[in-house]
């Protein structure tokens, strides 16, 4: 979900697994609380809207594709986005403006096929400058978690936008070939939030939140398999496929010592 507009995913058949192992949200309001989570941040739009994002490289933020579309369906200019790593009560570990972005090639923002939209709801925002790993260490992708397994989620949301909240344990209610249904507590602004597994000891991303809802006190979240899309997005960014905005080159002519004579040498700059 996003403050840009809720992506409510419906039509998935869910099992009635009990989520008895689920934990509540813990607010990461102190600097010490953020240790290990610095690479999760708030992705802010200049109009006041926000999503959640996570560093997967020093200059690459993984988030939900629908976060890069405005209410009217137009793409959001990445230059109007700012990633605030580890933001808590107005202070961030690092703040960097977006430079360009790529959306998964199969994503269609206005598609009526909710499942297909969910499976491709991922994007990479390249930052204008890298955030050093010593400041905020990027996360790697982890192993898929089976139905009934436990994951955790770190996110911002409406009503808790000032600091990250960590849900240490929530349940994988169901698994599709490329999707997760989760009992995690997410809300508007949680779109793009990383879902983690810890089988190797360090948290690794298995999914990113796309949408969800609350009903009768129960939370239901939907996310895609991060491992299936991250490689595609990285390859597209490197090759320039679907990357926006396009970056051209402007020629700049240098004046000669003799103002009446043109030297023809040109320097190019991005």
GROMACS .gro file of C-alpha atoms in nm:
model
  270
    1UNK     CA    1   0.000   0.000   0.000
    2UNK     CA    2   0.110   0.354  -0.047
    3UNK     CA    3   0.002   0.699   0.042
    4UNK     CA    4  -0.009   0.745  -0.338
    5UNK     CA    5  -0.316   0.519  -0.335
    6UNK     CA    6  -0.404   0.175  -0.197
    7UNK     CA    7  -0.335  -0.130  -0.411
    8UNK     CA    8  -0.589  -0.374  -0.271
    9UNK     CA    9  -0.523  -0.722  -0.402
   10UNK     CA   10  -0.815  -0.961  -0.409
   11UNK     CA   11  -0.894  -1.298  -0.561
   12UNK     CA   12  -0.626  -1.508  -0.390
   13UNK     CA   13  -0.752  -1.822  -0.221
   14UNK     CA   14  -0.617  -1.826   0.134
   15UNK     CA   15  -0.601  -2.115   0.374
   16UNK     CA   16  -0.728  -2.071   0.728
   17UNK     CA   17  -0.389  -2.107   0.894
   18UNK     CA   18  -0.378  -1.972   1.246
   19UNK     CA   19  -0.120  -1.701   1.302
   20UNK     CA   20  -0.063  -1.776   1.667
   21UNK     CA   21   0.312  -1.703   1.651
   22UNK     CA   22   0.261  -1.348   1.526
   23UNK     CA   23   0.417  -1.067   1.727
   24UNK     CA   24   0.316  -0.704   1.760
   25UNK     CA   25   0.488  -0.402   1.613
   26UNK     CA   26   0.795  -0.257   1.780
   27UNK     CA   27   0.871   0.110   1.711
   28UNK     CA   28   1.236   0.167   1.621
   29UNK     CA   29   1.250   0.513   1.771
   30UNK     CA   30   1.601   0.510   1.918
   31UNK     CA   31   1.928   0.508   1.727
   32UNK     CA   32   2.025   0.180   1.893
   33UNK     CA   33   1.698   0.024   1.775
   34UNK     CA   34   1.797   0.086   1.412
   35UNK     CA   35   2.116  -0.120   1.422
   36UNK     CA   36   2.095  -0.361   1.131
   37UNK     CA   37   1.787  -0.191   0.980
   38UNK     CA   38   1.949   0.132   0.854
   39UNK     CA   39   1.898   0.029   0.489
   40UNK     CA   40   1.519   0.039   0.524
   41UNK     CA   41   1.384   0.386   0.470
   42UNK     CA   42   1.094   0.607   0.375
   43UNK     CA   43   1.062   0.694   0.007
   44UNK     CA   44   0.909   1.041   0.012
   45UNK     CA   45   0.741   1.225  -0.275
   46UNK     CA   46   0.751   1.604  -0.286
   47UNK     CA   47   0.370   1.611  -0.265
   48UNK     CA   48   0.384   1.457   0.083
   49UNK     CA   49   0.304   1.097  -0.015
   50UNK     CA   50   0.537   0.814   0.082
   51UNK     CA   51   0.613   0.444   0.047
   52UNK     CA   52   0.870   0.220   0.215
   53UNK     CA   53   1.188   0.110   0.036
   54UNK     CA   54   1.502  -0.088   0.104
   55UNK     CA   55   1.858  -0.064  -0.024
   56UNK     CA   56   1.972  -0.365  -0.228
   57UNK     CA   57   2.288  -0.182  -0.341
   58UNK     CA   58   2.445   0.143  -0.219
   59UNK     CA   59   2.253   0.340  -0.483
   60UNK     CA   60   1.952   0.115  -0.552
   61UNK     CA   61   1.623   0.116  -0.361
   62UNK     CA   62   1.380  -0.173  -0.410
   63UNK     CA   63   1.016  -0.076  -0.369
   64UNK     CA   64   0.671  -0.151  -0.511
   65UNK     CA   65   0.611  -0.052  -0.874
   66UNK     CA   66   0.279   0.113  -0.794
   67UNK     CA   67   0.467   0.362  -0.576
   68UNK     CA   68   0.601   0.512  -0.898
   69UNK     CA   69   0.256   0.595  -1.035
   70UNK     CA   70   0.046   0.891  -0.933
   71UNK     CA   71  -0.330   0.888  -0.869
   72UNK     CA   72  -0.404   0.961  -1.237
   73UNK     CA   73  -0.183   0.679  -1.360
   74UNK     CA   74   0.114   0.894  -1.467
   75UNK     CA   75   0.465   0.788  -1.377
   76UNK     CA   76   0.626   0.971  -1.088
   77UNK     CA   77   0.945   1.161  -1.171
   78UNK     CA   78   1.221   0.986  -0.968
   79UNK     CA   79   1.380   1.327  -0.917
   80UNK     CA   80   1.082   1.417  -0.697
   81UNK     CA   81   1.153   1.124  -0.466
   82UNK     CA   82   1.387   1.126  -0.166
   83UNK     CA   83   1.501   0.812   0.010
   84UNK     CA   84   1.543   0.871   0.384
   85UNK     CA   85   1.732   0.575   0.522
   86UNK     CA   86   1.639   0.480   0.878
   87UNK     CA   87   1.421   0.788   0.923
   88UNK     CA   88   1.310   0.835   1.284
   89UNK     CA   89   1.137   1.142   1.423
   90UNK     CA   90   1.275   1.375   1.157
   91UNK     CA   91   1.630   1.240   1.156
   92UNK     CA   92   1.761   1.007   0.886
   93UNK     CA   93   2.083   0.806   0.862
   94UNK     CA   94   2.113   0.943   0.507
   95UNK     CA   95   1.891   1.135   0.265
   96UNK     CA   96   1.942   1.109  -0.112
   97UNK     CA   97   1.723   1.224  -0.400
   98UNK     CA   98   1.621   0.979  -0.672
   99UNK     CA   99   1.784   0.997  -1.013
  100UNK     CA  100   1.609   0.744  -1.236
  101UNK     CA  101   1.400   0.431  -1.203
  102UNK     CA  102   1.289   0.113  -1.373
  103UNK     CA  103   0.962  -0.074  -1.326
  104UNK     CA  104   0.931  -0.446  -1.387
  105UNK     CA  105   0.847  -0.493  -1.752
  106UNK     CA  106   0.540  -0.708  -1.678
  107UNK     CA  107   0.379  -0.456  -1.443
  108UNK     CA  108   0.061  -0.283  -1.563
  109UNK     CA  109  -0.068  -0.027  -1.315
  110UNK     CA  110  -0.426  -0.026  -1.442
  111UNK     CA  111  -0.451  -0.397  -1.520
  112UNK     CA  112  -0.768  -0.571  -1.400
  113UNK     CA  113  -0.569  -0.891  -1.349
  114UNK     CA  114  -0.486  -0.847  -0.980
  115UNK     CA  115  -0.266  -1.157  -0.959
  116UNK     CA  116  -0.054  -1.059  -1.261
  117UNK     CA  117  -0.021  -0.708  -1.122
  118UNK     CA  118   0.093  -0.844  -0.786
  119UNK     CA  119   0.352  -1.078  -0.939
  120UNK     CA  120   0.529  -0.786  -1.109
  121UNK     CA  121   0.472  -0.506  -0.855
  122UNK     CA  122   0.839  -0.417  -0.812
  123UNK     CA  123   1.067  -0.131  -0.910
  124UNK     CA  124   1.419  -0.005  -0.855
  125UNK     CA  125   1.495   0.361  -0.785
  126UNK     CA  126   1.853   0.459  -0.856
  127UNK     CA  127   1.973   0.731  -0.623
  128UNK     CA  128   2.162   1.042  -0.727
  129UNK     CA  129   2.451   0.929  -0.505
  130UNK     CA  130   2.533   0.603  -0.326
  131UNK     CA  131   2.486   0.563   0.046
  132UNK     CA  132   2.803   0.405   0.189
  133UNK     CA  133   2.758   0.048   0.309
  134UNK     CA  134   2.922   0.150   0.636
  135UNK     CA  135   2.629   0.386   0.688
  136UNK     CA  136   2.349   0.158   0.570
  137UNK     CA  137   2.443  -0.193   0.459
  138UNK     CA  138   2.224  -0.313   0.168
  139UNK     CA  139   2.025  -0.633   0.207
  140UNK     CA  140   2.057  -0.943  -0.009
  141UNK     CA  141   1.780  -1.175  -0.125
  142UNK     CA  142   1.712  -1.482   0.088
  143UNK     CA  143   1.559  -1.825   0.050
  144UNK     CA  144   1.186  -1.856  -0.021
  145UNK     CA  145   0.979  -1.929   0.290
  146UNK     CA  146   0.719  -2.206   0.271
  147UNK     CA  147   0.355  -2.191   0.373
  148UNK     CA  148   0.332  -2.183   0.751
  149UNK     CA  149   0.681  -2.033   0.788
  150UNK     CA  150   0.769  -1.723   0.989
  151UNK     CA  151   0.893  -1.397   0.842
  152UNK     CA  152   0.939  -1.042   0.970
  153UNK     CA  153   0.862  -0.702   0.820
  154UNK     CA  154   1.004  -0.352   0.872
  155UNK     CA  155   0.786  -0.067   0.748
  156UNK     CA  156   0.640   0.279   0.774
  157UNK     CA  157   0.266   0.337   0.752
  158UNK     CA  158  -0.006   0.588   0.815
  159UNK     CA  159  -0.022   0.657   1.188
  160UNK     CA  160   0.340   0.545   1.230
  161UNK     CA  161   0.510   0.743   0.956
  162UNK     CA  162   0.769   0.910   1.180
  163UNK     CA  163   0.969   0.596   1.256
  164UNK     CA  164   1.013   0.240   1.135
  165UNK     CA  165   0.812  -0.036   1.298
  166UNK     CA  166   0.943  -0.392   1.315
  167UNK     CA  167   0.714  -0.691   1.335
  168UNK     CA  168   0.951  -0.964   1.439
  169UNK     CA  169   0.721  -1.253   1.351
  170UNK     CA  170   0.430  -1.297   1.113
  171UNK     CA  171   0.310  -1.600   0.921
  172UNK     CA  172   0.319  -1.707   0.558
  173UNK     CA  173  -0.049  -1.791   0.515
  174UNK     CA  174  -0.017  -1.910   0.159
  175UNK     CA  175   0.234  -1.926  -0.126
  176UNK     CA  176   0.179  -1.895  -0.496
  177UNK     CA  177   0.444  -1.958  -0.759
  178UNK     CA  178   0.555  -1.595  -0.736
  179UNK     CA  179   0.352  -1.449  -0.448
  180UNK     CA  180   0.305  -1.450  -0.073
  181UNK     CA  181  -0.002  -1.403   0.145
  182UNK     CA  182   0.106  -1.294   0.492
  183UNK     CA  183  -0.045  -1.214   0.831
  184UNK     CA  184   0.188  -0.913   0.867
  185UNK     CA  185   0.053  -0.584   1.004
  186UNK     CA  186   0.082  -0.334   0.715
  187UNK     CA  187  -0.118  -0.027   0.617
  188UNK     CA  188  -0.110   0.275   0.385
  189UNK     CA  189   0.256   0.367   0.327
  190UNK     CA  190   0.383   0.011   0.378
  191UNK     CA  191   0.404  -0.060   0.005
  192UNK     CA  192   0.758  -0.160  -0.084
  193UNK     CA  193   0.837  -0.268   0.271
  194UNK     CA  194   1.084  -0.559   0.284
  195UNK     CA  195   0.975  -0.895   0.422
  196UNK     CA  196   1.267  -1.087   0.572
  197UNK     CA  197   1.376  -1.439   0.656
  198UNK     CA  198   1.670  -1.515   0.884
  199UNK     CA  199   1.772  -1.875   0.807
  200UNK     CA  200   2.134  -1.767   0.745
  201UNK     CA  201   2.156  -1.559   1.063
  202UNK     CA  202   2.123  -1.218   0.895
  203UNK     CA  203   1.795  -1.087   0.767
  204UNK     CA  204   1.749  -1.136   0.392
  205UNK     CA  205   1.467  -1.014   0.170
  206UNK     CA  206   1.214  -1.270   0.051
  207UNK     CA  207   0.929  -1.041  -0.049
  208UNK     CA  208   0.820  -0.679  -0.069
  209UNK     CA  209   0.476  -0.564   0.037
  210UNK     CA  210   0.235  -0.479  -0.243
  211UNK     CA  211  -0.097  -0.441  -0.064
  212UNK     CA  212  -0.332  -0.577   0.195
  213UNK     CA  213  -0.623  -0.502   0.422
  214UNK     CA  214  -0.759  -0.535   0.772
  215UNK     CA  215  -1.079  -0.712   0.860
  216UNK     CA  216  -1.226  -0.788   1.202
  217UNK     CA  217  -0.896  -0.709   1.371
  218UNK     CA  218  -0.694  -0.938   1.143
  219UNK     CA  219  -0.425  -0.815   0.904
  220UNK     CA  220  -0.361  -0.963   0.562
  221UNK     CA  221  -0.071  -0.857   0.341
  222UNK     CA  222   0.026  -0.953  -0.012
  223UNK     CA  223   0.373  -0.948  -0.161
  224UNK     CA  224   0.568  -1.083  -0.453
  225UNK     CA  225   0.871  -1.312  -0.449
  226UNK     CA  226   1.162  -1.065  -0.445
  227UNK     CA  227   1.412  -1.320  -0.571
  228UNK     CA  228   1.218  -1.367  -0.895
  229UNK     CA  229   1.217  -1.000  -0.991
  230UNK     CA  230   1.532  -0.837  -0.856
  231UNK     CA  231   1.763  -0.985  -1.119
  232UNK     CA  232   1.527  -0.878  -1.398
  233UNK     CA  233   1.513  -0.522  -1.263
  234UNK     CA  234   1.891  -0.498  -1.222
  235UNK     CA  235   1.952  -0.627  -1.575
  236UNK     CA  236   1.699  -0.381  -1.718
  237UNK     CA  237   1.861  -0.091  -1.534
  238UNK     CA  238   2.208  -0.182  -1.660
  239UNK     CA  239   2.083  -0.221  -2.017
  240UNK     CA  240   1.868   0.091  -2.005
  241UNK     CA  241   1.548  -0.101  -2.085
  242UNK     CA  242   1.244   0.087  -1.959
  243UNK     CA  243   1.457   0.324  -1.751
  244UNK     CA  244   1.312   0.668  -1.694
  245UNK     CA  245   1.380   0.948  -1.733
  246UNK     CA  246   1.611   0.897  -2.028
  247UNK     CA  247   1.947   1.062  -1.976
  248UNK     CA  248   2.094   1.231  -2.281
  249UNK     CA  249   2.410   1.426  -2.335
  250UNK     CA  250   2.436   1.799  -2.388
  251UNK     CA  251   2.720   1.946  -2.595
  252UNK     CA  252   2.895   2.251  -2.457
  253UNK     CA  253   3.110   2.462  -2.691
  254UNK     CA  254   3.418   2.626  -2.535
  255UNK     CA  255   3.504   2.981  -2.646
  256UNK     CA  256   3.838   3.037  -2.819
  257UNK     CA  257   4.091   3.290  -2.699
  258UNK     CA  258   4.008   3.482  -3.015
  259UNK     CA  259   3.638   3.567  -2.986
  260UNK     CA  260   3.609   3.573  -3.366
  261UNK     CA  261   3.750   3.225  -3.405
  262UNK     CA  262   3.574   2.897  -3.327
  263UNK     CA  263   3.790   2.606  -3.213
  264UNK     CA  264   3.541   2.324  -3.269
  265UNK     CA  265   3.640   2.123  -2.959
  266UNK     CA  266   3.345   2.005  -2.752
  267UNK     CA  267   3.310   1.853  -2.407
  268UNK     CA  268   3.004   1.647  -2.331
  269UNK     CA  269   2.839   1.613  -1.996
  270UNK     CA  270   2.545   1.399  -1.885
   0.00000   0.00000   0.00000
